[in-house]
Coordinates of C-alpha atoms in Angstrom, one line a residue:
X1094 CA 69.3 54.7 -21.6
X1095 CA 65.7 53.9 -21.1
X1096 CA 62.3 55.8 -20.1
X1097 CA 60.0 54.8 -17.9
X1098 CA 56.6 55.9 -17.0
X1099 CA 53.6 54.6 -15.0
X1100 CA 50.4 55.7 -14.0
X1101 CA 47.4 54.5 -10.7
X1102 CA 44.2 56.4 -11.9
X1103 CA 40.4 56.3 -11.9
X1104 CA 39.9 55.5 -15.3
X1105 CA 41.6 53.0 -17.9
X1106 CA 45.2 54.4 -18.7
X1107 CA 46.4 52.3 -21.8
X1108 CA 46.1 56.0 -23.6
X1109 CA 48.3 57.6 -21.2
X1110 CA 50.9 55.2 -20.5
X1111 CA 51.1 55.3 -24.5
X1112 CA 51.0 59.0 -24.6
X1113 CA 53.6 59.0 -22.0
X1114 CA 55.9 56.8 -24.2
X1115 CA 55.9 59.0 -27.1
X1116 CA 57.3 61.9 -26.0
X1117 CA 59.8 59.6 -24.1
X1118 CA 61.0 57.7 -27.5
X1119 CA 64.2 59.9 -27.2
X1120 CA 65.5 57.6 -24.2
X1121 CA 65.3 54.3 -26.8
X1122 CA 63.9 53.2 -29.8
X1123 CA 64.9 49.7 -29.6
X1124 CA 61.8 48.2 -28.0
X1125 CA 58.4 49.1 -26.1
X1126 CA 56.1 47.6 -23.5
X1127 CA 53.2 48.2 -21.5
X1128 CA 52.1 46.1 -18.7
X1129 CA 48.5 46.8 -17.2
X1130 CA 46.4 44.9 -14.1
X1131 CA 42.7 44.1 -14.7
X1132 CA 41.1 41.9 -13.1
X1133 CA 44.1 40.6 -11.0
X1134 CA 45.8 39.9 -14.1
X1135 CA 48.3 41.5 -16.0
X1136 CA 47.6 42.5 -19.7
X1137 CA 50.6 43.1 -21.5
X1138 CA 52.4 44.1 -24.6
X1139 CA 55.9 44.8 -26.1
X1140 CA 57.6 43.9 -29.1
X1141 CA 60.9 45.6 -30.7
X1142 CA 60.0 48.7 -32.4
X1143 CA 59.4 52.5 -31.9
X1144 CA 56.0 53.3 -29.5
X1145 CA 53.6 53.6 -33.0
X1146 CA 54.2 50.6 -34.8
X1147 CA 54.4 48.4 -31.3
X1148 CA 50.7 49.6 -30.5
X1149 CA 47.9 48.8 -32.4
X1150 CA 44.3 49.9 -32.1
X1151 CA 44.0 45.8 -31.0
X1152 CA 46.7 45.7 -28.5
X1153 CA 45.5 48.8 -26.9
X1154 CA 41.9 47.5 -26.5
X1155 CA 43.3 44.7 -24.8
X1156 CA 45.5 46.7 -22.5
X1157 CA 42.5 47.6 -19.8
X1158 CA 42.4 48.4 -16.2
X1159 CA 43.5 51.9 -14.5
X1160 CA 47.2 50.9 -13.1
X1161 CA 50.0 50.4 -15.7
X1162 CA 53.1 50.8 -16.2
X1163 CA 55.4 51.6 -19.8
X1164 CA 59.2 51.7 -20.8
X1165 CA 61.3 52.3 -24.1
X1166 CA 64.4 50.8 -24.6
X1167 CA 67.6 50.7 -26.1
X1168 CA 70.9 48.1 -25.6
X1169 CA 73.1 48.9 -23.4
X1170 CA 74.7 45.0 -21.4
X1171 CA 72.5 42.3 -23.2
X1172 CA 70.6 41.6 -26.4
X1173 CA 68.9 44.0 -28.4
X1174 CA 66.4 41.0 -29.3
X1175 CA 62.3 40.9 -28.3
X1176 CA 63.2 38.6 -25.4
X1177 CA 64.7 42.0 -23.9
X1178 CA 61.8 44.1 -24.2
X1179 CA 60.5 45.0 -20.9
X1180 CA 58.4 45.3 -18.4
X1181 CA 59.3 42.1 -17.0
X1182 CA 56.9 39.9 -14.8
X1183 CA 57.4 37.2 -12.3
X1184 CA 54.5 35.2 -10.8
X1185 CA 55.6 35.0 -7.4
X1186 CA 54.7 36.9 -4.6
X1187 CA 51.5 38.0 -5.7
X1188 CA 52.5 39.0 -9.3
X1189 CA 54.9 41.4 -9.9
X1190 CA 56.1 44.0 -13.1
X1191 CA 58.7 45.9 -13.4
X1192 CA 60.4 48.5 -15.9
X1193 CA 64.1 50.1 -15.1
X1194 CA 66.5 52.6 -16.4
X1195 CA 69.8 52.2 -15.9
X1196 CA 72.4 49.8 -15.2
X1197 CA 73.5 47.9 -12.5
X1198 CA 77.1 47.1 -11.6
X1199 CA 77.2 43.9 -9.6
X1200 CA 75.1 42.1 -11.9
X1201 CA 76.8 38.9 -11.9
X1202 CA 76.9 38.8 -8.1
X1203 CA 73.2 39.2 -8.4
X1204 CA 72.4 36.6 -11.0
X1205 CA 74.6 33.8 -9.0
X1206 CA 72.9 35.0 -5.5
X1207 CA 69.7 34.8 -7.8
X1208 CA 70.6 30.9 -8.8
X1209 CA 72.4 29.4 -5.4
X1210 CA 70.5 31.5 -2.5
X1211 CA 67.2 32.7 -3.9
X1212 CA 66.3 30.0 -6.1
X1213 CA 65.4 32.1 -8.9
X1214 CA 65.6 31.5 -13.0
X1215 CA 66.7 33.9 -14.7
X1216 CA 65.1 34.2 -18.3
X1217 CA 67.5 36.9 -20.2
X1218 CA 70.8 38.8 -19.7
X1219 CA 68.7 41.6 -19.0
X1220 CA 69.8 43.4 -15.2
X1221 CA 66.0 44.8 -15.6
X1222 CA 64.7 41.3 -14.8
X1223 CA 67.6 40.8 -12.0
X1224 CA 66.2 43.6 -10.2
X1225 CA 62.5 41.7 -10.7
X1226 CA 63.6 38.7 -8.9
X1227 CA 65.5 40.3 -6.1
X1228 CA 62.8 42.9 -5.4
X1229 CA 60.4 39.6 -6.0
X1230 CA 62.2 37.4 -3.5
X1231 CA 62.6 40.5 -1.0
X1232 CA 58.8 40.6 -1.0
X1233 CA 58.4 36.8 -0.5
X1234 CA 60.6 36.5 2.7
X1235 CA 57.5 38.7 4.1
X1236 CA 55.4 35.8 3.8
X1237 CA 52.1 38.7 4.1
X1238 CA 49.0 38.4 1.9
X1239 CA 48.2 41.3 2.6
X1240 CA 51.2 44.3 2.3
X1241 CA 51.3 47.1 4.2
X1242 CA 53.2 50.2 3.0
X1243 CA 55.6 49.6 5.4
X1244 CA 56.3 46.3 4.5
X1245 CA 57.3 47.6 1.0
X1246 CA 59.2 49.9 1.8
X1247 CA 61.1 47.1 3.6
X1248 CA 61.5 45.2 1.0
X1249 CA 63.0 48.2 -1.3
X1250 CA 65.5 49.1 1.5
X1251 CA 66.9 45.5 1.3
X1252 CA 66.8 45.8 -2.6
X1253 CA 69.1 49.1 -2.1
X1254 CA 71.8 47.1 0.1
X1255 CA 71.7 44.0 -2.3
X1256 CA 71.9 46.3 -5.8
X1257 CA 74.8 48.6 -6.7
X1258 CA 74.7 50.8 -9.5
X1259 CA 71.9 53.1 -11.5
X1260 CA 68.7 52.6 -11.0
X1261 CA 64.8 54.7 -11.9
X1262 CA 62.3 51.6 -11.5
X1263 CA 58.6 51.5 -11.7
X1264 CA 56.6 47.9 -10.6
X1265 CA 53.1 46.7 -10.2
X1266 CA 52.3 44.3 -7.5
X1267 CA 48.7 42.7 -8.5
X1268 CA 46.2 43.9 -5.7
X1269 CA 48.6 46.3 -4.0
X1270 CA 49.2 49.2 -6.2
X1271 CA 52.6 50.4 -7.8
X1272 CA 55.7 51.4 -6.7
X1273 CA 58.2 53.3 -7.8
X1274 CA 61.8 53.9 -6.4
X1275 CA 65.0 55.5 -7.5
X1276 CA 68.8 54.0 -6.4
X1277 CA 70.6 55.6 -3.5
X1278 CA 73.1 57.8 -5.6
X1279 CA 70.4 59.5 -7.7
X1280 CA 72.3 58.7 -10.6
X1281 CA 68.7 58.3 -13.0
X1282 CA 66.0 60.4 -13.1
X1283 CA 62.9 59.8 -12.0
X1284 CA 60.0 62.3 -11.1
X1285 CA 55.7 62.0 -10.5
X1286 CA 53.0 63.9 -10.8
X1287 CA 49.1 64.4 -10.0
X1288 CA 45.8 65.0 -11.6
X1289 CA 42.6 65.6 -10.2
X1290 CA 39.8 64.5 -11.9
X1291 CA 35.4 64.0 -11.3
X1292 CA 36.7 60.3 -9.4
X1293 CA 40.0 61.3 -7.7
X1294 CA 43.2 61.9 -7.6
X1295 CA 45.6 60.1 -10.4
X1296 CA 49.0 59.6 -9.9
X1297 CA 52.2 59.4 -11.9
X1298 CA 56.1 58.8 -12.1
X1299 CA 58.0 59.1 -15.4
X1300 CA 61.7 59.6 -16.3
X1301 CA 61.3 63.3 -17.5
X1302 CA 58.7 65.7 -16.5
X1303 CA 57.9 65.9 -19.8
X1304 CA 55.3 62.8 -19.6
X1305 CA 53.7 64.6 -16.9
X1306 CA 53.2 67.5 -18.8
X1307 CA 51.9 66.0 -21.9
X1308 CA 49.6 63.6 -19.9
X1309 CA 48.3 66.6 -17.8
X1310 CA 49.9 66.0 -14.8
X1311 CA 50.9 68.3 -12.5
X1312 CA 54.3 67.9 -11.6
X1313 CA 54.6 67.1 -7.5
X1314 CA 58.6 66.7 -7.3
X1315 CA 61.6 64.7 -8.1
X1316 CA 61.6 61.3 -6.8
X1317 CA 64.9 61.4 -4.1
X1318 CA 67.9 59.2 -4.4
X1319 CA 67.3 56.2 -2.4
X1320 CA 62.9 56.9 -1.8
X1321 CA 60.8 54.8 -2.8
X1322 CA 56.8 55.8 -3.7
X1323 CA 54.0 53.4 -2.7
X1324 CA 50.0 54.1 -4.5
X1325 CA 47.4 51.9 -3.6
X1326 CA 45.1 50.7 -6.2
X1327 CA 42.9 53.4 -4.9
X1328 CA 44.8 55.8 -4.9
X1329 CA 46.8 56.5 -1.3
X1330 CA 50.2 57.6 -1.8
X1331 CA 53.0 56.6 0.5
X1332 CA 56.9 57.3 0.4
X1333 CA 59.6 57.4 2.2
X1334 CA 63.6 57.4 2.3
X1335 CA 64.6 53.5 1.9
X1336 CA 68.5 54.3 1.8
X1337 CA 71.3 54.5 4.8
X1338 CA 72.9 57.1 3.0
X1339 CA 71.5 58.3 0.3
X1340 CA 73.2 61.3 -2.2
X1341 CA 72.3 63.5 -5.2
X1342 CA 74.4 62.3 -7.8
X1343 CA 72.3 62.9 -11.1
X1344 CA 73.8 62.0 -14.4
X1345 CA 75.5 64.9 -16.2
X1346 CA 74.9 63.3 -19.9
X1347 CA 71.4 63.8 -19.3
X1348 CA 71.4 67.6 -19.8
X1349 CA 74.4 67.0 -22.4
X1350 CA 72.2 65.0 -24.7
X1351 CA 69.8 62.2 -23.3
X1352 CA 66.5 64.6 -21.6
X1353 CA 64.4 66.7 -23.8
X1354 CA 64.9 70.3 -23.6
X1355 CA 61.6 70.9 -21.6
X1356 CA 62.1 68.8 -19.3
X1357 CA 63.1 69.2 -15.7
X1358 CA 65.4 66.9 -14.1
X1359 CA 66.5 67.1 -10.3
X1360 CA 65.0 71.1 -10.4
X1361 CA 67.4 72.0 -13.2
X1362 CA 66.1 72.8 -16.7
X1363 CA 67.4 71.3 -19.7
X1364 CA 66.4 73.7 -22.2
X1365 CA 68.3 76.1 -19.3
X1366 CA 71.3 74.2 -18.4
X1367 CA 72.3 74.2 -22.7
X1368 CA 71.6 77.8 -22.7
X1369 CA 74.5 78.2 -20.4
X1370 CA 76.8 75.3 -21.9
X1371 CA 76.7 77.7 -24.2
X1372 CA 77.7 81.0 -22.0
X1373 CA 80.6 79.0 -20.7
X1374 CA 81.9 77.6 -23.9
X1375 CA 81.5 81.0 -25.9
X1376 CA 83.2 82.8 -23.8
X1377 CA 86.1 79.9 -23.7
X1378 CA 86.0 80.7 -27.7
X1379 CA 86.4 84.2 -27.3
X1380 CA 89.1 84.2 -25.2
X1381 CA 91.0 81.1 -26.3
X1382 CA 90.8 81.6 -30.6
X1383 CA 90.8 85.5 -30.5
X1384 CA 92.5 85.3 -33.7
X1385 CA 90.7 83.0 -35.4
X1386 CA 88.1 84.2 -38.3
X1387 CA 84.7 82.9 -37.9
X1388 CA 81.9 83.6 -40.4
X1389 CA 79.1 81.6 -39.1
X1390 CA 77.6 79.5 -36.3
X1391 CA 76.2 76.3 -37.2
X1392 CA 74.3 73.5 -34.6
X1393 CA 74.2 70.2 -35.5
X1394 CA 70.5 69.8 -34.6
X1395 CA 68.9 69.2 -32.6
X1396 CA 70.7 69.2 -29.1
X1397 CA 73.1 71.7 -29.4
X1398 CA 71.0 74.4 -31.3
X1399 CA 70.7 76.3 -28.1
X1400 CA 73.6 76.2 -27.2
X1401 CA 75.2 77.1 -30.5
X1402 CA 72.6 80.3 -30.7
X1403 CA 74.2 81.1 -27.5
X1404 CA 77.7 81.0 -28.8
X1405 CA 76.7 82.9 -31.4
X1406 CA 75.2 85.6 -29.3
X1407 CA 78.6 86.0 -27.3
X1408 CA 80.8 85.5 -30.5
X1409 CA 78.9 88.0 -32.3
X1410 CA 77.9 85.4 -35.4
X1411 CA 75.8 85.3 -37.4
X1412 CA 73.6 81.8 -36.4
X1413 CA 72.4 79.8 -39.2
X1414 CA 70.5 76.3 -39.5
X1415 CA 73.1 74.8 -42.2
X1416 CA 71.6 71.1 -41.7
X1417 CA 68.4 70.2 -42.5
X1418 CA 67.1 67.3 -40.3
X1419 CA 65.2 63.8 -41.6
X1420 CA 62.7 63.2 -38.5
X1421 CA 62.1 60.3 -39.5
X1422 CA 65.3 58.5 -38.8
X1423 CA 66.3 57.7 -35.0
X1424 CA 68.8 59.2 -32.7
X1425 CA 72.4 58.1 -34.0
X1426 CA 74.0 58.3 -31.0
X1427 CA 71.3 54.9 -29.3
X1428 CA 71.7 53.1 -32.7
X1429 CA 72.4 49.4 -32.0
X1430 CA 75.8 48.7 -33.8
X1431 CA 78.1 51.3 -35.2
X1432 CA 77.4 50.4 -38.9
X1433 CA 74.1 51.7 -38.4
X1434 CA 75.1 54.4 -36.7
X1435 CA 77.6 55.1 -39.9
X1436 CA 74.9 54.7 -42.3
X1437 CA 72.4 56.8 -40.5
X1438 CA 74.1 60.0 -40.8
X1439 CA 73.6 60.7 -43.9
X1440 CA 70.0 59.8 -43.8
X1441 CA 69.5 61.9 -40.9
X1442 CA 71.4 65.1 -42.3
X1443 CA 72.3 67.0 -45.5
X1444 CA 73.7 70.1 -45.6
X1445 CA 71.9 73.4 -47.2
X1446 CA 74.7 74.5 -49.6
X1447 CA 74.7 78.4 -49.3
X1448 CA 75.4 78.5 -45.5
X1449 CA 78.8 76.9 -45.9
X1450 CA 80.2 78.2 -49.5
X1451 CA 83.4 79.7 -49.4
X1452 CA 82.7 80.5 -45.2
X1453 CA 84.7 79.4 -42.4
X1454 CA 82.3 77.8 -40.2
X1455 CA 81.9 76.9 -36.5
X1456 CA 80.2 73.8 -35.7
X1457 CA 78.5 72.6 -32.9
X1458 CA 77.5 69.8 -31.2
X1459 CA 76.7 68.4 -27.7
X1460 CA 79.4 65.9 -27.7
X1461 CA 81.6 64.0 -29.5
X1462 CA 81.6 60.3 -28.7
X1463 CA 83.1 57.9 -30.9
X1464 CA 84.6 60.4 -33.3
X1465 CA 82.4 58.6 -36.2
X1466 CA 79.8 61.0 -36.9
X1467 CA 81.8 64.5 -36.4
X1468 CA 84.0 62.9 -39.2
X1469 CA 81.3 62.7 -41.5
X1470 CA 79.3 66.1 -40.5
X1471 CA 82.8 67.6 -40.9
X1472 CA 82.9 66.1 -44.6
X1473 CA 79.8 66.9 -45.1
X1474 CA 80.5 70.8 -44.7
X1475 CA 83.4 70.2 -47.0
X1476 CA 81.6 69.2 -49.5
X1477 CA 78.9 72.0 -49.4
X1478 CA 81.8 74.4 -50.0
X1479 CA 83.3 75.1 -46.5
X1480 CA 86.3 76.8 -46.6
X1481 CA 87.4 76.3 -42.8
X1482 CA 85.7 73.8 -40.6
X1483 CA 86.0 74.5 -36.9
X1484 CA 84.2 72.3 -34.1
X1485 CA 83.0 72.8 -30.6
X1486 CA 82.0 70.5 -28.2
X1487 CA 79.4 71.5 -25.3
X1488 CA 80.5 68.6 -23.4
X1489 CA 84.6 67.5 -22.1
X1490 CA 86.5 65.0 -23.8
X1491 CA 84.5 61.8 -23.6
X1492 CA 87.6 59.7 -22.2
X1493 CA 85.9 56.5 -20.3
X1494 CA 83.4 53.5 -20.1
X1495 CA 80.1 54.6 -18.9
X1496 CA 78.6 52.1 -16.5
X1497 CA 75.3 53.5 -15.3
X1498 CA 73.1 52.4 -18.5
X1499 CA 74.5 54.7 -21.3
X1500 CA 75.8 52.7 -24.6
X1501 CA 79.8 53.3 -24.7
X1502 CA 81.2 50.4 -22.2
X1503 CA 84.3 50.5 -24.1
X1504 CA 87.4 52.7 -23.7
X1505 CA 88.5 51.5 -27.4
X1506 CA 85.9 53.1 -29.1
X1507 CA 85.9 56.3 -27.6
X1508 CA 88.0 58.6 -30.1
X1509 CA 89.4 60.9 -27.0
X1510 CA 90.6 58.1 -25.0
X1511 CA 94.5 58.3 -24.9
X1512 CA 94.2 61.0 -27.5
X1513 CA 95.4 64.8 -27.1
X1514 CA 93.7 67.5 -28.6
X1515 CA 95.2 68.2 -31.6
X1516 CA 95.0 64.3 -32.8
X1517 CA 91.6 64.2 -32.0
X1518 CA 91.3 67.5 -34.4
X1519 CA 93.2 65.2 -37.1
X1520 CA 91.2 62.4 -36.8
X1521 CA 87.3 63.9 -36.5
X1522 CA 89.1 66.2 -39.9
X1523 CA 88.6 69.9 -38.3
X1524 CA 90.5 72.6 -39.1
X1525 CA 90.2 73.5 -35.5
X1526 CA 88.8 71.7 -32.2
X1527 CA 87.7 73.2 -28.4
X1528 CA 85.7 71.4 -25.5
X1529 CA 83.8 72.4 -22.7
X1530 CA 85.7 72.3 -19.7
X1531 CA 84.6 69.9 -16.8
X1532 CA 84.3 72.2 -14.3
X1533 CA 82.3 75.4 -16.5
X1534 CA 80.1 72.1 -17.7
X1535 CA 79.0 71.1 -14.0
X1536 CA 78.7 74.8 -13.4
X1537 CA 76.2 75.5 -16.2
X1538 CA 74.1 72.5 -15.3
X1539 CA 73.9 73.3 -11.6
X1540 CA 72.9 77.1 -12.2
X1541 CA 69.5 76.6 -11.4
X1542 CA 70.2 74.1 -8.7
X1543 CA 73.0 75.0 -6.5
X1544 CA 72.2 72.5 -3.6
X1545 CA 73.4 69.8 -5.8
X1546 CA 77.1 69.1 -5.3
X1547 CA 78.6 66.7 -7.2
X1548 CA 77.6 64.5 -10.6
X1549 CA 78.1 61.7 -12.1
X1550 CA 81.0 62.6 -14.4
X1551 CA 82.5 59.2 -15.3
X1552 CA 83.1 59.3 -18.8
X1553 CA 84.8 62.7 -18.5
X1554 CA 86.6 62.6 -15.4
X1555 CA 87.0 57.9 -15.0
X1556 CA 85.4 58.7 -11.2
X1557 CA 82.9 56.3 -10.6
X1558 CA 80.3 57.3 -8.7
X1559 CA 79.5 54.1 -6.9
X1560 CA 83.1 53.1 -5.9
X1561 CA 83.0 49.4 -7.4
X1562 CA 84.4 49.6 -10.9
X1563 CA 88.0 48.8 -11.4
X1564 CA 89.7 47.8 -14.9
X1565 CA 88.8 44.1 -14.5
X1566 CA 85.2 45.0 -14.6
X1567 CA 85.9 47.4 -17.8
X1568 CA 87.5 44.5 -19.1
X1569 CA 85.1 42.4 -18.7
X1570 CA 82.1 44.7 -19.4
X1571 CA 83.7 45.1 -22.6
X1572 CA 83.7 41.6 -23.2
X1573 CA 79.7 41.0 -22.5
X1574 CA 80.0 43.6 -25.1
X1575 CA 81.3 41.8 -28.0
X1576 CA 79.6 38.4 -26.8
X1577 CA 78.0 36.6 -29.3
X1578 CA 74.6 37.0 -27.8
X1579 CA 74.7 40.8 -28.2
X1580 CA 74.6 39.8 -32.3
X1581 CA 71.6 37.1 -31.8
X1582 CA 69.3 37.9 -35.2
X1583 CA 65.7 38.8 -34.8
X1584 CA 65.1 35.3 -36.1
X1585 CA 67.5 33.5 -33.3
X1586 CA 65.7 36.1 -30.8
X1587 CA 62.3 34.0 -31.6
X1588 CA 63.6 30.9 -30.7
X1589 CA 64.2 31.5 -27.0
X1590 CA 61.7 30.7 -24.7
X1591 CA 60.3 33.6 -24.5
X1592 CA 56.4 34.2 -22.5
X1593 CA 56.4 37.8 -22.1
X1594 CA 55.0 38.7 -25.8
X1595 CA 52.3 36.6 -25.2
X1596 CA 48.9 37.5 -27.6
X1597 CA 51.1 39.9 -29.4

């Protein structure tokens, strides 16, 4: 998962695109980058590393002109190495940056059309920088020095028939403007805003409507599945539908876990859509472990706190904060490697002793992925003197591969996968174990939006939105998984030719 913003205004926007990043560091904190045009020429900078310690007071003086663009990033197909790091730039047509969240599934279709056909080099293992080149070489067949809205939109609409998979992107074409465009299915997220200020009207798109709001944007809408947004460099806004037949299919794991609680995705709130998770899942509780004795409510912060209160409220619990939170480690869940996920849990958490001594407690947490970390929360309450350790999920049994740009490719290491219930329960250590069923999950989620339909569930129900993944691909996504490159060193990383982190 990765977040996106970017931003055509009157005024220099290095601040904002920054700003905008920060509040986005939930979607990855593997790597950062901001791309900006002055002059006809892009200013750049990314390195690996959380928003505040890529961006210096240096790099941001450097970073001028009023259209730019921004994205965080974590691992999902590739390395986790600087040559990752996005936005990406190609030279030719024009000059063109891009940044991208998601995933797409016919990458290595792509990357030998790229070679044979288009004539393209591809730098990294990155499907970012695939979607560059093919968006790039869409744009040169127009042989136009001077692009018309149209003519972009063109170009995006042959983009959607070439691509298959997820994909929110956001590119700068130098002396155009920026564009912005969201795949067919819907699968990311991807919304813009406006402000109006003494020179104009400033524009921007983001992943969550939470960059709007702390850039003081007004939110306009969601980008639609398959539209693509067109602003000049002063400031004319263009869009239109660049998909055959495009479909809302937004990403269910966003509400789960990814999106911050005030943000609004697709017109469904996130802070909303827990609030009933938890509805649906207490009253599942209730009715399915009557007899069981429950003395307290616990979250495992920070996503499922409102949803736990919720339980709670319907249980008739007391609610207590039992963990105390380190904010200053990362999210465990987009760690790069499952050691450092295993280590990181006990920086991230310890238990307050008196909320779990001699009490039989109900945790709960968004999901439960790999198994790893409700093991050790669930030991962790033992040891601060639980005497019963029961555990909820707000989410179904996480049973497959994700393929749309979320970090678990591989059946293997996903503990539900060919498991049932009860040797799950043994294996995570609870006393007792309940999930949210699929079907009161999408119903939650799509209380405040009824018009949307259907999901992408793939990890909970193996239906794949896009209709192109078999086992072979699984099979093989899992190998790209456990290549070698995907363990390159920082120190390796630096030796590939690498000329996107130039003047860092």
């Amino acid at each position: 998962m990765c977040g996106i913003v970017g931003i055509v205004g009157t005024s220099p926007v290095s601040q904002a695109l920054y700003d905008g990043l920060t509040v986005i560091q939930h979607r990855g904190q593997d790597a950062a980058g901001i791309v900006t045009i002055s002059d006809n020429k892009f200013r750049m900078r990314k390195a690996n590393g959380l928003v505040k310690d890529v961006f210096h007071t240096r790099h941001m003086l450097r970073l001028q002109g009023n259209i730019g663009i921004g994205h965080v990033r974590y691992p999902t197909a590739g390395t986790s190495s600087s040559s990752e790091a996005q936005p990406f730039f190609a030279n030719s047509p024009y000059g063109i940056s891009l940044a991208h969240n998601g995933n797409l599934t016919n990458a290595e279709e792509l990357s030998d059309w790229l070679h044979q056909e288009a004539r393209r080099h591809i730098n990294t293992t990155s499907d970012s920088e695939l979607l560059l080149n093919i968006f790039a070489h869409e744009l040169q067949q127009l042989e136009s020095i001077e692009l018309s809205a149209k003519e972009i939109f063109d170009a995006v609409a042959n983009v959607h028939k070439r691509a298959r998979g997820a994909y929110a992107t956001v590119s700068l074409i130098v002396g155009h403007g920026m564009v912005a465009f969201r795949d067919p299915h819907g699968i990311r997220p991807l919304v813009f805003g406006k402000r109006e200020t003494q020179s104009g009207t400033e524009y921007m798109v983001a992943s969550e409507s939470v960059a709007l709001d702390a850039c003081d944007f007004e939110f306009i809408r969601d980008v639609a599945p398959g539209e693509a947004i067109f602003i000049t460099e002063d400031g004319q806004l263009y869009s239109q539908q660049c998909a055959e037949h495009p479909t809302y299919n937004p990403c269910i794991f966003e509400f789960v876990y990814f999106a911050r609680p005030d943000s609004t995705i697709d017109k469904m709130s996130v802070y909303g859509s827990r609030v009933e998770m938890g509805t649906y899942l207490g009253n599942k509780i209730s009715k399915e472990w009557d007899d069981v004795e429950i003395d307290v409510v616990i979250p495992i912060p920070e996503t499922s706190c409102d949803i736990a209160l919720q339980i709670a409220k319907i249980l008739d619990k007391p609610y207590r904060q039992g963990f105390v939170k380190n904010r200053y480690v990362g999210r465990t869940f987009i760690m790069p490697g499952q050691a450092e996920r295993k280590k990181s849990v006990k920086r991230k958490l310890n238990a307050i002793g008196e909320e779990f001594r001699g009490k039989n407690v109900l945790l709960v947490d968004d999901s439960i992925v790999r198994g790893t970390t409700s093991e050790q929360i669930i030991e962790m309450a033992r040891g601060a003197g639980a005497k019963k350790v029961y555990f909820a999920s707000a989410a179904p049994e996480v049973k497959f591969p994700n393929v749309y740009g979320i970090d678990m490719p591989s059946a293997n290491e996903l503990v539900a996968h060919g498991r049932e219930l009860e040797d799950i329960c043994e294996l995570i250590g609870a006393d007792k174990l309940i999930y949210q069923d699929l079907d009161d999950l999408v119903s939650a989620v799509r209380t405040a939006n009824p018009e949307i339909s259907t999901f992408e569930t793939s990890v909970f129900s193996g239906s794949y939105i896009t209709n192109d993944i078999d086992n072979s691909y699984l099979a093989q996504l899992d190998a790209l998984r456990n290549n070698e490159t995907k363990e390159l060193t920082d120190k390796e990383a630096d030796s590939i030719i690498d000329l996107h982190n130039e003047g860092a």
